[in-house]
CSV table of C-alpha atoms in Angstrom, one decimal:
chain,number,residue,atom,x,y,z
A,96,ALA,CA,6.9,14.1,3.2
A,97,THR,CA,9.1,11.4,2.1
A,98,CYS,CA,7.4,9.0,4.7
A,99,GLY,CA,5.1,9.1,7.7
A,100,GLY,CA,1.5,7.8,8.5
A,101,TYR,CA,-1.9,8.7,10.1
A,102,GLN,CA,-3.3,6.3,12.7
A,103,ILE,CA,-6.6,6.3,14.7
A,104,ALA,CA,-7.0,4.0,17.8
A,105,GLY,CA,-9.2,4.4,20.7
A,106,GLY,CA,-10.4,7.7,19.4
A,107,ILE,CA,-7.0,9.3,19.3
A,108,SER,CA,-5.3,10.3,16.3
A,109,LEU,CA,-1.5,10.6,15.3
A,110,SER,CA,0.0,12.1,12.3
A,111,SER,CA,3.7,11.6,11.7
A,112,THR,CA,5.9,12.6,8.8
A,113,MET,CA,9.5,12.5,8.2
A,114,GLY,CA,11.9,14.2,5.7
A,115,GLU,CA,9.8,17.4,5.6
A,116,THR,CA,10.6,19.9,2.8
A,117,PHE,CA,9.3,22.8,4.8
A,118,TYR,CA,11.2,23.7,8.0
A,119,THR,CA,11.9,26.5,10.1
A,120,THR,CA,15.2,27.4,11.7
A,121,LEU,CA,15.4,29.4,15.0
A,122,GLN,CA,18.8,30.7,16.0
A,123,ASN,CA,19.9,32.6,19.3
A,124,GLY,CA,23.5,33.0,19.4
A,125,ASN,CA,25.3,29.8,18.8
A,126,ILE,CA,22.2,27.8,19.6
A,127,MET,CA,20.1,26.5,16.4
A,128,LEU,CA,17.1,24.5,16.3
A,129,THR,CA,15.6,23.3,12.9
A,130,GLN,CA,12.1,22.1,13.1
A,131,GLY,CA,10.0,20.4,10.2
A,132,GLN,CA,6.6,21.9,9.9
A,133,GLN,CA,3.7,19.3,10.3
A,134,GLN,CA,1.6,19.7,7.2
A,135,PRO,CA,-2.2,19.6,7.6
A,136,TYR,CA,-3.9,16.4,7.8
A,137,ILE,CA,-3.4,14.4,4.7
A,138,THR,CA,-6.1,12.5,3.1
A,139,LEU,CA,-5.6,8.9,2.3
A,140,SER,CA,-7.1,6.3,-0.2
A,141,ILE,CA,-7.4,2.9,0.8
A,142,LEU,CA,-7.1,-0.1,-1.6
A,143,ASN,CA,-8.1,-3.5,-0.5
A,144,LEU,CA,-7.1,-6.3,-2.8
A,145,ARG,CA,-7.8,-10.1,-2.7
A,146,SER,CA,-5.6,-12.5,-4.5
A,147,PHE,CA,-4.5,-16.1,-3.9
A,148,ILE,CA,-1.2,-17.4,-4.9
A,149,GLU,CA,-1.7,-20.9,-6.3
A,150,GLY,CA,1.2,-22.6,-4.7
A,151,TYR,CA,0.3,-21.3,-1.5
A,152,TYR,CA,-3.4,-22.2,-1.7
A,153,LEU,CA,-5.1,-24.4,0.7
A,154,PRO,CA,-8.7,-25.8,0.6
A,155,GLY,CA,-11.4,-23.5,2.1
A,156,GLY,CA,-10.2,-20.2,0.6
A,157,THR,CA,-7.0,-19.8,2.5
A,158,MET,CA,-3.2,-20.0,2.0
A,159,GLN,CA,-0.4,-21.2,3.8
A,160,ALA,CA,1.3,-18.9,6.3
A,161,VAL,CA,4.6,-19.0,4.4
A,162,LEU,CA,6.5,-16.1,6.3
A,163,PHE,CA,5.2,-17.5,9.6
A,164,ASN,CA,6.2,-21.0,8.7
A,165,ALA,CA,9.7,-20.0,7.7
A,166,GLY,CA,10.2,-18.0,11.1
A,167,ILE,CA,10.4,-14.6,9.4
A,168,VAL,CA,7.3,-13.1,11.0
A,169,SER,CA,5.5,-13.8,14.2
A,170,ASP,CA,1.8,-13.3,12.7
A,171,PRO,CA,0.3,-16.6,11.7
A,172,LEU,CA,-1.9,-14.8,9.5
A,173,LEU,CA,0.8,-13.4,7.0
A,174,CYS,CA,1.1,-15.4,3.8
A,175,ASP,CA,3.7,-13.4,1.9
A,176,SER,CA,4.5,-10.1,0.5
A,177,ILE,CA,3.4,-8.8,-2.7
A,178,ILE,CA,4.3,-5.6,-4.9
A,179,VAL,CA,1.3,-3.6,-5.8
A,180,GLU,CA,1.6,-1.3,-8.7
A,181,LEU,CA,-0.8,1.3,-10.1
A,182,ARG,CA,-0.3,1.9,-13.8
A,183,ASP,CA,-1.4,4.8,-15.8
A,184,GLN,CA,-4.7,4.1,-17.7
A,185,LEU,CA,-3.6,5.8,-21.1
A,186,ASN,CA,0.1,4.5,-20.9
A,187,PRO,CA,0.2,1.2,-19.0
A,188,ALA,CA,4.0,1.1,-19.1
A,189,THR,CA,4.0,4.0,-16.6
A,190,ILE,CA,4.0,2.9,-13.1
A,191,VAL,CA,2.5,5.8,-11.1
A,192,PHE,CA,2.6,4.1,-7.7
A,193,SER,CA,4.3,1.0,-6.1
A,194,ASN,CA,4.6,-0.4,-2.9
A,195,THR,CA,5.2,-3.8,-1.1
A,196,VAL,CA,2.4,-4.9,1.2
A,197,ALA,CA,1.5,-8.0,3.3
A,198,LEU,CA,-0.8,-10.7,1.7
A,199,HIS,CA,-2.7,-12.3,4.6
A,200,THR,CA,-3.7,-15.9,4.6
A,201,ASP,CA,-7.4,-15.1,3.7
A,202,GLY,CA,-6.1,-13.5,0.4
A,203,TRP,CA,-6.7,-9.9,1.3
A,204,ALA,CA,-4.0,-7.2,1.3
A,205,GLN,CA,-4.3,-3.4,1.9
A,206,LEU,CA,-2.5,-0.4,0.2
A,207,THR,CA,-2.6,3.0,1.7
A,208,LEU,CA,-2.2,5.7,-0.9
A,209,PRO,CA,-2.3,9.5,-0.9
A,210,GLY,CA,-5.5,11.0,-1.2
A,211,SER,CA,-4.4,12.5,-4.6
A,212,PHE,CA,-5.2,9.0,-6.2
A,213,THR,CA,-8.9,9.2,-5.2
A,214,GLY,CA,-11.1,9.5,-8.4
A,215,GLY,CA,-8.2,8.4,-10.8
A,216,ASN,CA,-8.4,5.4,-12.9
A,217,TYR,CA,-5.6,2.8,-12.8
A,218,TYR,CA,-4.6,-0.6,-13.8
A,219,ILE,CA,-3.9,-2.6,-10.7
A,220,VAL,CA,-0.8,-4.9,-11.0
A,221,ILE,CA,0.3,-7.4,-8.4
A,222,ARG,CA,3.7,-9.1,-8.5
A,223,SER,CA,5.1,-11.9,-6.1
A,224,ARG,CA,8.2,-13.7,-6.0
A,225,ASN,CA,6.2,-16.9,-6.5
A,226,ALA,CA,3.5,-15.9,-8.9
A,227,ILE,CA,2.8,-14.8,-12.3
A,228,GLU,CA,2.4,-10.9,-12.6
A,229,THR,CA,-1.3,-10.1,-12.6
A,230,TRP,CA,-3.3,-7.3,-14.1
A,231,SER,CA,-6.6,-5.8,-13.6
A,232,LYS,CA,-8.5,-6.3,-17.0
A,233,LEU,CA,-9.7,-2.7,-17.0
A,234,PRO,CA,-8.6,0.4,-15.1
A,235,VAL,CA,-10.2,0.6,-11.7
A,236,THR,CA,-11.5,4.1,-10.4
A,237,LEU,CA,-10.2,4.7,-6.9
A,238,GLY,CA,-12.5,6.1,-4.1
A,239,THR,CA,-11.5,6.7,-0.5
A,240,ASN,CA,-11.9,3.0,0.1
A,241,THR,CA,-11.9,0.7,-2.8
A,242,SER,CA,-11.8,-3.0,-2.9
A,243,PHE,CA,-10.8,-5.2,-5.9
A,244,ASP,CA,-11.1,-9.0,-6.0
A,245,PHE,CA,-8.8,-10.7,-8.3
A,246,THR,CA,-10.3,-14.1,-7.5
A,247,GLN,CA,-13.6,-13.3,-9.3
C-alpha cells in the first residue's frame, strides 16, 4: 500500500489502505468495478522518541507550544514537527526510512513503522527547522514498541 493505517479504539479495529497494487476488475457489459484488495493485517513497529529543542525549552522539562502559539494547530500540547530518519547501520549515509512526526511539549514523539523494521538495527536521526541534526550514538535495535531518549 502507498498509505494507510491501523487504529484500535473502544475494542473496534479499522485497517485502511490506499493505492493498492493488487486489484480485481469485475465487468458486466459496459459496467466495470475495480476494487483494491485489502491486504491481511499489517504488523507495525512503534518508535517512541524523546528530544528537546533548546530554543523552545522551558524549566521543568517541557517546551513551548510553538505551533499552537502561532495559531497553526489547535492542540496546545504540540511543540513542533520533526523529521525522523532511520539510517543503515553499515552505511549510515543510506536513509532507509524517513517521516515527519509531531513533537509534543513533553519532548515525546511517536513514529509508526512497518513491522518489517522490527529486529533491525538503525541509527536514529532527528532533524528540525530550528535545531542541529542529532544522531543516536550507536545503532538501535527496534522491537515492536521501542523507546529512545535523546535527553539521556
